[in-house]
PDB file of C-alpha atoms and ligand atoms in Angstrom:
ATOM      1  CA  UNK Q 541     -15.921   4.596  11.137  1.00 40.00           C
ATOM      2  CA  UNK Q 542     -19.340   4.928   9.567  1.00 41.00           C
ATOM      3  CA  UNK Q 543     -20.174   3.662   6.106  1.00 58.00           C
ATOM      4  CA  UNK Q 544     -19.919   6.455   3.594  1.00 90.00           C
ATOM      5  CA  UNK Q 545     -16.939   8.190   5.262  1.00 94.00           C
ATOM      6  CA  UNK Q 546     -15.275   8.317   1.861  1.00 96.00           C
ATOM      7  CA  UNK Q 547     -18.363   9.129  -0.181  1.00 95.00           C
ATOM      8  CA  UNK Q 548     -17.513  11.143  -3.260  1.00 94.00           C
ATOM      9  CA  UNK Q 549     -13.769  10.525  -2.992  1.00 96.00           C
ATOM     10  CA  UNK Q 550     -11.881   9.347  -6.032  1.00 97.00           C
ATOM     11  CA  UNK Q 551      -9.074   6.919  -5.340  1.00 98.00           C
ATOM     12  CA  UNK Q 552      -6.623   4.371  -6.647  1.00 98.00           C
ATOM     13  CA  UNK Q 553      -4.960   1.330  -5.090  1.00 99.00           C
ATOM     14  CA  UNK Q 554      -1.869  -0.355  -6.542  1.00 99.00           C
ATOM     15  CA  UNK Q 555      -1.254  -4.054  -6.042  1.00 98.00           C
ATOM     16  CA  UNK Q 556      -5.015  -4.401  -5.710  1.00 98.00           C
ATOM     17  CA  UNK Q 557      -5.321  -7.843  -7.335  1.00 98.00           C
ATOM     18  CA  UNK Q 558      -4.412  -9.625  -4.105  1.00 98.00           C
ATOM     19  CA  UNK Q 559      -4.020  -9.546  -0.340  1.00 98.00           C
ATOM     20  CA  UNK Q 560      -3.908  -6.155   1.353  1.00 98.00           C
ATOM     21  CA  UNK Q 561      -4.499  -4.206  -1.861  1.00 98.00           C
ATOM     22  CA  UNK Q 562      -7.640  -6.168  -2.681  1.00 98.00           C
ATOM     23  CA  UNK Q 563      -9.002  -5.772   0.864  1.00 98.00           C
ATOM     24  CA  UNK Q 564      -8.228  -2.042   0.702  1.00 98.00           C
ATOM     25  CA  UNK Q 565      -9.932  -1.469  -2.661  1.00 98.00           C
ATOM     26  CA  UNK Q 566     -13.035  -3.231  -1.326  1.00 98.00           C
ATOM     27  CA  UNK Q 567     -12.965  -1.238   1.940  1.00 98.00           C
ATOM     28  CA  UNK Q 568     -12.575   2.122   0.150  1.00 98.00           C
ATOM     29  CA  UNK Q 569     -15.509   1.178  -2.083  1.00 98.00           C
ATOM     30  CA  UNK Q 570     -17.545   0.047   0.934  1.00 98.00           C
ATOM     31  CA  UNK Q 571     -16.988   3.478   2.463  1.00 97.00           C
ATOM     32  CA  UNK Q 572     -18.208   5.171  -0.706  1.00 97.00           C
ATOM     33  CA  UNK Q 573     -15.087   5.996  -2.747  1.00 97.00           C
ATOM     34  CA  UNK Q 574     -14.780   5.223  -6.439  1.00 97.00           C
ATOM     35  CA  UNK Q 575     -11.591   3.284  -7.057  1.00 98.00           C
ATOM     36  CA  UNK Q 576      -9.108   2.468  -9.748  1.00 98.00           C
ATOM     37  CA  UNK Q 577      -7.955  -1.074  -9.021  1.00 98.00           C
ATOM     38  CA  UNK Q 578      -4.411  -1.213 -10.408  1.00 99.00           C
ATOM     39  CA  UNK Q 579      -2.164  -4.257 -10.736  1.00 98.00           C
ATOM     40  CA  UNK Q 580       0.140  -6.123 -13.099  1.00 98.00           C
ATOM     41  CA  UNK Q 581      -2.129  -9.196 -12.731  1.00 98.00           C
ATOM     42  CA  UNK Q 582      -5.047  -8.473 -15.045  1.00 98.00           C
ATOM     43  CA  UNK Q 583      -7.248 -11.482 -14.251  1.00 98.00           C
ATOM     44  CA  UNK Q 584      -7.187 -11.109 -10.462  1.00 98.00           C
ATOM     45  CA  UNK Q 585      -7.269  -7.325 -10.771  1.00 98.00           C
ATOM     46  CA  UNK Q 586     -10.537  -7.548 -12.681  1.00 98.00           C
ATOM     47  CA  UNK Q 587     -11.897  -9.850  -9.970  1.00 98.00           C
ATOM     48  CA  UNK Q 588     -11.091  -7.191  -7.348  1.00 98.00           C
ATOM     49  CA  UNK Q 589     -12.767  -4.496  -9.454  1.00 98.00           C
ATOM     50  CA  UNK Q 590     -15.916  -6.649  -9.562  1.00 98.00           C
ATOM     51  CA  UNK Q 591     -15.782  -7.189  -5.779  1.00 98.00           C
ATOM     52  CA  UNK Q 592     -15.359  -3.440  -5.191  1.00 98.00           C
ATOM     53  CA  UNK Q 593     -18.187  -2.618  -7.607  1.00 98.00           C
ATOM     54  CA  UNK Q 594     -20.399  -5.064  -5.676  1.00 98.00           C
ATOM     55  CA  UNK Q 595     -20.077  -2.635  -2.732  1.00 97.00           C
ATOM     56  CA  UNK Q 596     -22.019  -0.155  -4.851  1.00 94.00           C
ATOM     57  CA  UNK Q 597     -19.094   2.046  -5.890  1.00 93.00           C
ATOM     58  CA  UNK Q 598     -17.644   2.739  -9.314  1.00 97.00           C
ATOM     59  CA  UNK Q 599     -14.546   0.565  -9.775  1.00 98.00           C
ATOM     60  CA  UNK Q 600     -12.282   0.244 -12.777  1.00 98.00           C
ATOM     61  CA  UNK Q 601      -9.382  -2.134 -13.338  1.00 98.00           C
ATOM     62  CA  UNK Q 602      -6.242  -0.545 -14.797  1.00 98.00           C
ATOM     63  CA  UNK Q 603      -3.241  -2.642 -15.761  1.00 98.00           C
ATOM     64  CA  UNK Q 604      -0.029  -1.158 -14.360  1.00 99.00           C
ATOM     65  CA  UNK Q 605       3.579  -2.113 -13.853  1.00 98.00           C
ATOM     66  CA  UNK Q 606       4.617   0.070 -10.926  1.00 98.00           C
ATOM     67  CA  UNK Q 607       8.301  -0.298 -11.843  1.00 98.00           C
ATOM     68  CA  UNK Q 608       7.652   1.521 -15.152  1.00 98.00           C
ATOM     69  CA  UNK Q 609       7.266   5.293 -14.786  1.00 98.00           C
ATOM     70  CA  UNK Q 610       5.235   5.660 -17.998  1.00 98.00           C
ATOM     71  CA  UNK Q 611       2.841   2.952 -16.860  1.00 98.00           C
ATOM     72  CA  UNK Q 612       2.329   4.709 -13.504  1.00 99.00           C
ATOM     73  CA  UNK Q 613       1.725   8.047 -15.281  1.00 98.00           C
ATOM     74  CA  UNK Q 614      -0.889   6.367 -17.482  1.00 98.00           C
ATOM     75  CA  UNK Q 615      -2.604   4.819 -14.420  1.00 98.00           C
ATOM     76  CA  UNK Q 616      -2.938   8.194 -12.717  1.00 98.00           C
ATOM     77  CA  UNK Q 617      -4.111   9.858 -15.947  1.00 98.00           C
ATOM     78  CA  UNK Q 618      -6.783   7.169 -16.362  1.00 98.00           C
ATOM     79  CA  UNK Q 619      -8.005   7.676 -12.788  1.00 98.00           C
ATOM     80  CA  UNK Q 620      -8.295  11.443 -13.328  1.00 97.00           C
ATOM     81  CA  UNK Q 621     -10.006  11.076 -16.719  1.00 97.00           C
ATOM     82  CA  UNK Q 622     -12.435   8.422 -15.461  1.00 97.00           C
ATOM     83  CA  UNK Q 623     -13.473  10.000 -12.183  1.00 97.00           C
ATOM     84  CA  UNK Q 624     -12.714  13.671 -12.932  1.00 95.00           C
ATOM     85  CA  UNK Q 625     -10.004  13.908 -10.262  1.00 96.00           C
ATOM     86  CA  UNK Q 626      -7.916  12.150  -7.649  1.00 97.00           C
ATOM     87  CA  UNK Q 627      -8.374  12.533  -3.860  1.00 97.00           C
ATOM     88  CA  UNK Q 628      -6.939   9.272  -2.456  1.00 98.00           C
ATOM     89  CA  UNK Q 629      -4.094   6.968  -3.370  1.00 98.00           C
ATOM     90  CA  UNK Q 630      -2.813   3.798  -1.727  1.00 99.00           C
ATOM     91  CA  UNK Q 631       0.627   2.765  -2.942  1.00 99.00           C
ATOM     92  CA  UNK Q 632       0.636  -0.863  -1.905  1.00 98.00           C
ATOM     93  CA  UNK Q 633       2.175  -3.067  -4.637  1.00 98.00           C
ATOM     94  CA  UNK Q 634       5.196  -4.914  -3.309  1.00 98.00           C
ATOM     95  CA  UNK Q 635       7.177  -8.109  -2.979  1.00 97.00           C
ATOM     96  CA  UNK Q 636       9.233  -9.818  -0.273  1.00 95.00           C
ATOM     97  CA  UNK Q 637      11.945 -10.390  -2.859  1.00 96.00           C
ATOM     98  CA  UNK Q 638      14.526 -13.126  -2.447  1.00 96.00           C
ATOM     99  CA  UNK Q 639      16.076 -14.077   0.878  1.00 96.00           C
ATOM    100  CA  UNK Q 640      19.794 -14.171   1.588  1.00 97.00           C
ATOM    101  CA  UNK Q 641      22.547 -12.584   3.623  1.00 98.00           C
ATOM    102  CA  UNK Q 642      23.741  -9.171   2.500  1.00 98.00           C
ATOM    103  CA  UNK Q 643      27.267 -10.159   1.392  1.00 98.00           C
ATOM    104  CA  UNK Q 644      25.912 -12.927  -0.850  1.00 98.00           C
ATOM    105  CA  UNK Q 645      22.778 -11.141  -2.028  1.00 98.00           C
ATOM    106  CA  UNK Q 646      22.153 -11.382  -5.773  1.00 98.00           C
ATOM    107  CA  UNK Q 647      22.479  -8.017  -7.545  1.00 98.00           C
ATOM    108  CA  UNK Q 648      19.468  -8.552  -9.789  1.00 98.00           C
ATOM    109  CA  UNK Q 649      17.313  -9.542  -6.788  1.00 98.00           C
ATOM    110  CA  UNK Q 650      18.420  -6.346  -5.044  1.00 98.00           C
ATOM    111  CA  UNK Q 651      17.535  -4.163  -8.038  1.00 98.00           C
ATOM    112  CA  UNK Q 652      14.178  -5.780  -8.705  1.00 98.00           C
ATOM    113  CA  UNK Q 653      13.079  -5.646  -5.048  1.00 98.00           C
ATOM    114  CA  UNK Q 654      14.066  -1.984  -4.776  1.00 98.00           C
ATOM    115  CA  UNK Q 655      12.232  -1.269  -8.053  1.00 98.00           C
ATOM    116  CA  UNK Q 656       8.987  -2.965  -7.005  1.00 98.00           C
ATOM    117  CA  UNK Q 657       8.954  -1.729  -3.394  1.00 98.00           C
ATOM    118  CA  UNK Q 658      10.640   1.688  -3.427  1.00 99.00           C
ATOM    119  CA  UNK Q 659      11.035   3.124  -6.947  1.00 98.00           C
ATOM    120  CA  UNK Q 660       7.342   2.348  -7.379  1.00 99.00           C
ATOM    121  CA  UNK Q 661       6.311   4.499  -4.409  1.00 99.00           C
ATOM    122  CA  UNK Q 662       8.457   7.384  -5.699  1.00 99.00           C
ATOM    123  CA  UNK Q 663       6.924   7.020  -9.198  1.00 99.00           C
ATOM    124  CA  UNK Q 664       3.431   6.981  -7.699  1.00 99.00           C
ATOM    125  CA  UNK Q 665       4.025  10.039  -5.476  1.00 98.00           C
ATOM    126  CA  UNK Q 666       5.628  11.921  -8.379  1.00 98.00           C
ATOM    127  CA  UNK Q 667       2.492  11.482 -10.485  1.00 98.00           C
ATOM    128  CA  UNK Q 668      -0.257  11.410  -7.833  1.00 98.00           C
ATOM    129  CA  UNK Q 669       0.750  14.628  -6.048  1.00 97.00           C
ATOM    130  CA  UNK Q 670       0.440  16.903  -9.117  1.00 96.00           C
ATOM    131  CA  UNK Q 671      -2.855  15.189 -10.000  1.00 96.00           C
ATOM    132  CA  UNK Q 672      -4.206  15.840  -6.485  1.00 96.00           C
ATOM    133  CA  UNK Q 673      -2.999  19.435  -6.465  1.00 95.00           C
ATOM    134  CA  UNK Q 674      -4.762  20.008  -9.782  1.00 94.00           C
ATOM    135  CA  UNK Q 675      -7.956  18.029  -9.233  1.00 92.00           C
ATOM    136  CA  UNK Q 676      -8.280  16.832  -5.603  1.00 84.00           C
ATOM    137  CA  UNK Q 677     -10.470  18.158  -2.854  1.00 80.00           C
ATOM    138  CA  UNK Q 678     -13.722  16.226  -3.019  1.00 66.00           C
ATOM    139  CA  UNK Q 679     -13.721  15.951   0.780  1.00 53.00           C
ATOM    140  CA  UNK Q 680     -15.865  18.268   2.885  1.00 51.00           C
ATOM    141  CA  UNK Q 681     -12.839  19.559   4.773  1.00 49.00           C
ATOM    142  CA  UNK Q 682     -11.347  20.583   1.462  1.00 55.00           C
ATOM    143  CA  UNK Q 683      -7.880  18.990   1.619  1.00 60.00           C
ATOM    144  CA  UNK Q 684      -6.358  18.276  -1.754  1.00 85.00           C
ATOM    145  CA  UNK Q 685      -5.841  14.648  -0.927  1.00 96.00           C
ATOM    146  CA  UNK Q 686      -4.567  11.774   1.176  1.00 98.00           C
ATOM    147  CA  UNK Q 687      -1.911   9.244   0.234  1.00 98.00           C
ATOM    148  CA  UNK Q 688      -1.085   6.073   2.144  1.00 98.00           C
ATOM    149  CA  UNK Q 689       2.074   4.136   1.307  1.00 99.00           C
ATOM    150  CA  UNK Q 690       2.256   0.527   2.416  1.00 98.00           C
ATOM    151  CA  UNK Q 691       5.580  -0.042   4.169  1.00 98.00           C
ATOM    152  CA  UNK Q 692       6.043  -2.854   6.716  1.00 98.00           C
ATOM    153  CA  UNK Q 693       7.212  -3.618  10.236  1.00 98.00           C
ATOM    154  CA  UNK Q 694      10.425  -4.239   8.279  1.00 98.00           C
ATOM    155  CA  UNK Q 695      10.418  -0.495   7.592  1.00 98.00           C
ATOM    156  CA  UNK Q 696      10.773   0.190  11.323  1.00 98.00           C
ATOM    157  CA  UNK Q 697      13.074  -2.551  12.605  1.00 97.00           C
ATOM    158  CA  UNK Q 698      15.671  -4.867  11.062  1.00 96.00           C
ATOM    159  CA  UNK Q 699      15.191  -8.518  10.085  1.00 95.00           C
ATOM    160  CA  UNK Q 700      18.077 -10.801   9.134  1.00 96.00           C
ATOM    161  CA  UNK Q 701      18.023 -12.460   5.724  1.00 97.00           C
ATOM    162  CA  UNK Q 702      15.847  -9.999   3.788  1.00 97.00           C
ATOM    163  CA  UNK Q 703      18.219  -7.066   3.177  1.00 98.00           C
ATOM    164  CA  UNK Q 704      16.519  -5.667   0.073  1.00 98.00           C
ATOM    165  CA  UNK Q 705      13.052  -5.924   1.604  1.00 98.00           C
ATOM    166  CA  UNK Q 706      14.116  -4.270   4.863  1.00 98.00           C
ATOM    167  CA  UNK Q 707      16.051  -1.509   3.063  1.00 98.00           C
ATOM    168  CA  UNK Q 708      13.238  -0.830   0.597  1.00 98.00           C
ATOM    169  CA  UNK Q 709      10.614  -0.618   3.352  1.00 98.00           C
ATOM    170  CA  UNK Q 710      12.787   1.697   5.482  1.00 98.00           C
ATOM    171  CA  UNK Q 711      13.013   3.742   2.271  1.00 98.00           C
ATOM    172  CA  UNK Q 712       9.224   3.867   1.991  1.00 99.00           C
ATOM    173  CA  UNK Q 713       8.987   5.196   5.569  1.00 98.00           C
ATOM    174  CA  UNK Q 714      11.674   7.814   4.853  1.00 98.00           C
ATOM    175  CA  UNK Q 715      10.120   8.908   1.573  1.00 99.00           C
ATOM    176  CA  UNK Q 716       6.732   9.181   3.280  1.00 98.00           C
ATOM    177  CA  UNK Q 717       8.210  11.472   5.941  1.00 98.00           C
ATOM    178  CA  UNK Q 718      10.067  13.669   3.430  1.00 98.00           C
ATOM    179  CA  UNK Q 719       7.167  14.046   0.994  1.00 98.00           C
ATOM    180  CA  UNK Q 720       4.643  14.602   3.791  1.00 98.00           C
ATOM    181  CA  UNK Q 721       6.552  17.690   4.951  1.00 98.00           C
ATOM    182  CA  UNK Q 722       6.802  19.045   1.421  1.00 97.00           C
ATOM    183  CA  UNK Q 723       3.064  18.901   0.641  1.00 96.00           C
ATOM    184  CA  UNK Q 724       1.293  19.330   3.991  1.00 96.00           C
ATOM    185  CA  UNK Q 725       0.777  23.061   3.460  1.00 94.00           C
ATOM    186  CA  UNK Q 726      -0.843  22.347   0.120  1.00 94.00           C
ATOM    187  CA  UNK Q 727      -3.366  20.095   1.805  1.00 94.00           C
ATOM    188  CA  UNK Q 728      -2.027  16.653   0.938  1.00 96.00           C
ATOM    189  CA  UNK Q 729      -1.601  14.289   3.883  1.00 97.00           C
ATOM    190  CA  UNK Q 730       0.940  11.563   3.200  1.00 98.00           C
ATOM    191  CA  UNK Q 731       1.251   8.701   5.705  1.00 98.00           C
ATOM    192  CA  UNK Q 732       2.262   5.064   5.664  1.00 98.00           C
ATOM    193  CA  UNK Q 733       1.112   1.877   7.334  1.00 98.00           C
ATOM    194  CA  UNK Q 734       3.559  -0.713   8.625  1.00 98.00           C
ATOM    195  CA  UNK Q 735       1.683  -4.020   8.640  1.00 98.00           C
ATOM    196  CA  UNK Q 736       2.896  -6.971  10.661  1.00 97.00           C
ATOM    197  CA  UNK Q 737       2.578 -10.535   9.404  1.00 96.00           C
ATOM    198  CA  UNK Q 738      -0.805 -10.678   7.708  1.00 97.00           C
ATOM    199  CA  UNK Q 739      -2.319 -13.708   6.025  1.00 96.00           C
ATOM    200  CA  UNK Q 740      -2.130 -12.933   2.290  1.00 96.00           C
ATOM    201  CA  UNK Q 741      -0.857 -14.868  -0.733  1.00 94.00           C
ATOM    202  CA  UNK Q 742       2.528 -13.140  -0.198  1.00 91.00           C
ATOM    203  CA  UNK Q 743       2.815 -14.374   3.380  1.00 93.00           C
ATOM    204  CA  UNK Q 744       1.480 -17.839   2.520  1.00 93.00           C
ATOM    205  CA  UNK Q 745       4.208 -18.015  -0.164  1.00 91.00           C
ATOM    206  CA  UNK Q 746       6.834 -16.898   2.342  1.00 88.00           C
ATOM    207  CA  UNK Q 747       5.698 -19.542   4.896  1.00 91.00           C
ATOM    208  CA  UNK Q 748       5.662 -22.174   2.148  1.00 90.00           C
ATOM    209  CA  UNK Q 749       2.994 -24.265   3.910  1.00 92.00           C
ATOM    210  CA  UNK Q 750       5.448 -25.096   6.720  1.00 94.00           C
ATOM    211  CA  UNK Q 751       3.515 -25.158  10.030  1.00 93.00           C
ATOM    212  CA  UNK Q 752       6.764 -24.621  11.971  1.00 94.00           C
ATOM    213  CA  UNK Q 753       7.381 -21.313  10.166  1.00 93.00           C
ATOM    214  CA  UNK Q 754       3.755 -20.303  10.747  1.00 94.00           C
ATOM    215  CA  UNK Q 755       4.049 -21.094  14.475  1.00 95.00           C
ATOM    216  CA  UNK Q 756       7.280 -19.099  14.668  1.00 93.00           C
ATOM    217  CA  UNK Q 757       5.698 -16.095  12.940  1.00 93.00           C
ATOM    218  CA  UNK Q 758       2.572 -16.291  15.092  1.00 96.00           C
ATOM    219  CA  UNK Q 759       4.553 -16.527  18.317  1.00 95.00           C
ATOM    220  CA  UNK Q 760       6.369 -13.300  17.378  1.00 93.00           C
ATOM    221  CA  UNK Q 761       3.044 -11.425  17.528  1.00 97.00           C
ATOM    222  CA  UNK Q 762       2.029 -10.310  21.068  1.00 96.00           C
ATOM    223  CA  UNK Q 763      -1.628 -10.638  20.082  1.00 97.00           C
ATOM    224  CA  UNK Q 764      -0.877 -14.301  19.332  1.00 96.00           C
ATOM    225  CA  UNK Q 765      -2.154 -14.503  15.772  1.00 97.00           C
ATOM    226  CA  UNK Q 766      -1.475 -13.322  12.228  1.00 97.00           C
ATOM    227  CA  UNK Q 767      -3.262 -10.240  10.932  1.00 98.00           C
ATOM    228  CA  UNK Q 768      -6.225 -10.283   8.581  1.00 98.00           C
ATOM    229  CA  UNK Q 769      -6.074  -8.184   5.373  1.00 98.00           C
ATOM    230  CA  UNK Q 770      -9.268  -6.377   6.443  1.00 98.00           C
ATOM    231  CA  UNK Q 771      -7.509  -5.138   9.602  1.00 98.00           C
ATOM    232  CA  UNK Q 772      -4.819  -3.421   7.535  1.00 98.00           C
ATOM    233  CA  UNK Q 773      -7.422  -2.127   5.064  1.00 98.00           C
ATOM    234  CA  UNK Q 774      -9.437  -0.485   7.813  1.00 98.00           C
ATOM    235  CA  UNK Q 775      -6.331   1.364   9.107  1.00 98.00           C
ATOM    236  CA  UNK Q 776      -5.561   2.530   5.551  1.00 98.00           C
ATOM    237  CA  UNK Q 777      -9.150   3.709   5.028  1.00 98.00           C
ATOM    238  CA  UNK Q 778      -8.978   5.622   8.324  1.00 98.00           C
ATOM    239  CA  UNK Q 779      -5.764   7.373   7.239  1.00 98.00           C
ATOM    240  CA  UNK Q 780      -7.506   8.271   3.954  1.00 97.00           C
ATOM    241  CA  UNK Q 781     -10.529   9.716   5.768  1.00 96.00           C
ATOM    242  CA  UNK Q 782     -11.222  13.083   7.390  1.00 94.00           C
ATOM    243  CA  UNK Q 783     -11.136  11.261  10.754  1.00 95.00           C
ATOM    244  CA  UNK Q 784      -7.341  11.393  10.309  1.00 97.00           C
ATOM    245  CA  UNK Q 785      -7.341  15.043   9.204  1.00 95.00           C
ATOM    246  CA  UNK Q 786      -4.471  16.028  11.547  1.00 95.00           C
ATOM    247  CA  UNK Q 787      -2.290  12.961  10.857  1.00 97.00           C
ATOM    248  CA  UNK Q 788       0.711  13.721   8.639  1.00 98.00           C
ATOM    249  CA  UNK Q 789       3.937  11.816   7.942  1.00 98.00           C
ATOM    250  CA  UNK Q 790       3.021   9.038  10.351  1.00 98.00           C
ATOM    251  CA  UNK Q 791       4.228   5.442  10.122  1.00 98.00           C
ATOM    252  CA  UNK Q 792       1.352   3.495  11.659  1.00 98.00           C
ATOM    253  CA  UNK Q 793       2.255   0.008  12.862  1.00 98.00           C
ATOM    254  CA  UNK Q 794      -0.713  -2.348  12.449  1.00 98.00           C
ATOM    255  CA  UNK Q 795       0.861  -5.508  13.720  1.00 98.00           C
ATOM    256  CA  UNK Q 796      -0.645  -6.889  16.940  1.00 97.00           C
ATOM    257  CA  UNK Q 797       2.161  -5.248  18.913  1.00 97.00           C
ATOM    258  CA  UNK Q 798       5.097  -6.845  17.065  1.00 96.00           C
ATOM    259  CA  UNK Q 799       7.433  -3.856  16.753  1.00 93.00           C
ATOM    260  CA  UNK Q 800       7.016  -2.515  20.281  1.00 87.00           C
ATOM    261  CA  UNK Q 801       7.833  -5.679  22.193  1.00 72.00           C
TER     262      UNK Q 801
HETATM  263  P1  NAD O 145       0.363  -9.996  -2.360  1.00 72.53           P
HETATM  264  O1  NAD O 145       1.494 -10.725  -3.020  1.00 72.53           O
HETATM  265  O2  NAD O 145      -0.821 -10.771  -1.919  1.00 72.53           O
HETATM  266  O3  NAD O 145      -0.093  -8.786  -3.287  1.00 72.53           O
HETATM  267  C1  NAD O 145       0.846  -7.965  -3.922  1.00 72.53           C
HETATM  268  C2  NAD O 145       0.236  -7.437  -5.200  1.00 72.53           C
HETATM  269  O4  NAD O 145       1.197  -6.557  -5.826  1.00 72.53           O
HETATM  270  C3  NAD O 145      -0.086  -8.547  -6.212  1.00 72.53           C
HETATM  271  O5  NAD O 145      -1.402  -8.412  -6.679  1.00 72.53           O
HETATM  272  C4  NAD O 145       0.920  -8.323  -7.324  1.00 72.53           C
HETATM  273  O6  NAD O 145       0.458  -8.700  -8.618  1.00 72.53           O
HETATM  274  C5  NAD O 145       1.146  -6.809  -7.219  1.00 72.53           C
HETATM  275  N1  NAD O 145       2.398  -6.407  -7.875  1.00 72.53           N
HETATM  276  C6  NAD O 145       3.624  -6.965  -7.710  1.00 72.53           C
HETATM  277  N2  NAD O 145       4.500  -6.373  -8.552  1.00 72.53           N
HETATM  278  C7  NAD O 145       3.816  -5.431  -9.246  1.00 72.53           C
HETATM  279  C8  NAD O 145       4.171  -4.513 -10.259  1.00 72.53           C
HETATM  280  N3  NAD O 145       5.421  -4.444 -10.743  1.00 72.53           N
HETATM  281  N4  NAD O 145       3.221  -3.683 -10.748  1.00 72.53           N
HETATM  282  C9  NAD O 145       1.941  -3.753 -10.269  1.00 72.53           C
HETATM  283  N5  NAD O 145       1.531  -4.607  -9.323  1.00 72.53           N
HETATM  284  C10 NAD O 145       2.462  -5.449  -8.815  1.00 72.53           C
HETATM  285  O7  NAD O 145       1.042  -9.245  -1.116  1.00 72.53           O
HETATM  286  P2  NAD O 145       0.422  -8.547   0.182  1.00 72.53           P
HETATM  287  O8  NAD O 145       0.804  -9.360   1.340  1.00 72.53           O
HETATM  288  O9  NAD O 145      -0.987  -8.151  -0.039  1.00 72.53           O
HETATM  289  O10 NAD O 145       1.357  -7.242   0.233  1.00 72.53           O
HETATM  290  C11 NAD O 145       0.901  -5.941  -0.128  1.00 72.53           C
HETATM  291  C12 NAD O 145       1.883  -4.944   0.447  1.00 72.53           C
HETATM  292  O11 NAD O 145       1.912  -5.084   1.861  1.00 72.53           O
HETATM  293  C13 NAD O 145       3.320  -5.120  -0.016  1.00 72.53           C
HETATM  294  O12 NAD O 145       3.921  -3.851  -0.225  1.00 72.53           O
HETATM  295  C14 NAD O 145       3.978  -5.830   1.154  1.00 72.53           C
HETATM  296  O13 NAD O 145       5.365  -5.608   1.233  1.00 72.53           O
HETATM  297  C15 NAD O 145       3.240  -5.194   2.319  1.00 72.53           C
HETATM  298  N6  NAD O 145       3.279  -5.991   3.547  1.00 72.53           N
HETATM  299  C16 NAD O 145       2.674  -7.194   3.626  1.00 72.53           C
HETATM  300  C17 NAD O 145       2.752  -7.919   4.809  1.00 72.53           C
HETATM  301  C18 NAD O 145       2.110  -9.281   4.976  1.00 72.53           C
HETATM  302  O14 NAD O 145       2.369  -9.939   5.992  1.00 72.53           O
HETATM  303  N7  NAD O 145       1.283  -9.721   4.060  1.00 72.53           N
HETATM  304  C19 NAD O 145       3.443  -7.390   5.916  1.00 72.53           C
HETATM  305  C20 NAD O 145       4.040  -6.144   5.783  1.00 72.53           C
HETATM  306  C21 NAD O 145       3.952  -5.440   4.600  1.00 72.53           C
END
């Protein structure tokens, strides 16, 4: 994709203080979009906004708790007020949540993981779609907008020991498919990416510095290595761009071949 593919687009990225969200905010800015960098972590969120602005785009940090509907509404309203509209949104904030077998899984861990990973995507879609219908369409091809939800390989296949994570990410894939059918005719393309194991603070936390766990995770990837955040970001930016103008309701695995083996 050429630089400037997203020139003039107005976007937001949740969970943009770290990992995949940070890489995505920077990539959208590099390709010319202005971005709201949204996260619950103010300090690192501001760092991302500075990194995105260094790409020459307008970037604004907005504090958000994606589990709070009012906070999500305020984030979208700020994006529209600041940039004059909304054309792109990347709903990325998430957590692995606690581990454990289903029959022993803690109820509060279940609720909080579902809130951060799945309620959040519903809250974002519920506020972003009306904003795009009212104000989107900065692209040359004239669609109202493009939304990319960040699911996971765990949204396509099962993994033992992470029931809330797997269920929430399957939910993100399902919600993407349902919403994409509802709004395609109105010119909003809604897709999701399903990253495989990618080296971010979340994954480093999950591996806990244990080289045996890292070797095990790496050996599960046909390409023989973990992903880089930039590799997921470039797939997200492509789905946001007019190069993906006929792609709707797709769950794009970006995982070195992990889910097809
Ligand atoms: P990360 O922990 O590095 O970043 C997650 C970000 O989400 C953080 O900045 C955090 O502050 C933010 N966040 C968490 N709760 C929030 C809330 N309530 N409100 C607002 N922001 C909140 O993780 P990452 O690896 O970059 O993961 C990003 C997304 O990618 C997640 O949805 C994750 O499930 C998904 N994913 C990651 C991997 C991987 O291997 N890294 C694989 C598949 C899917």
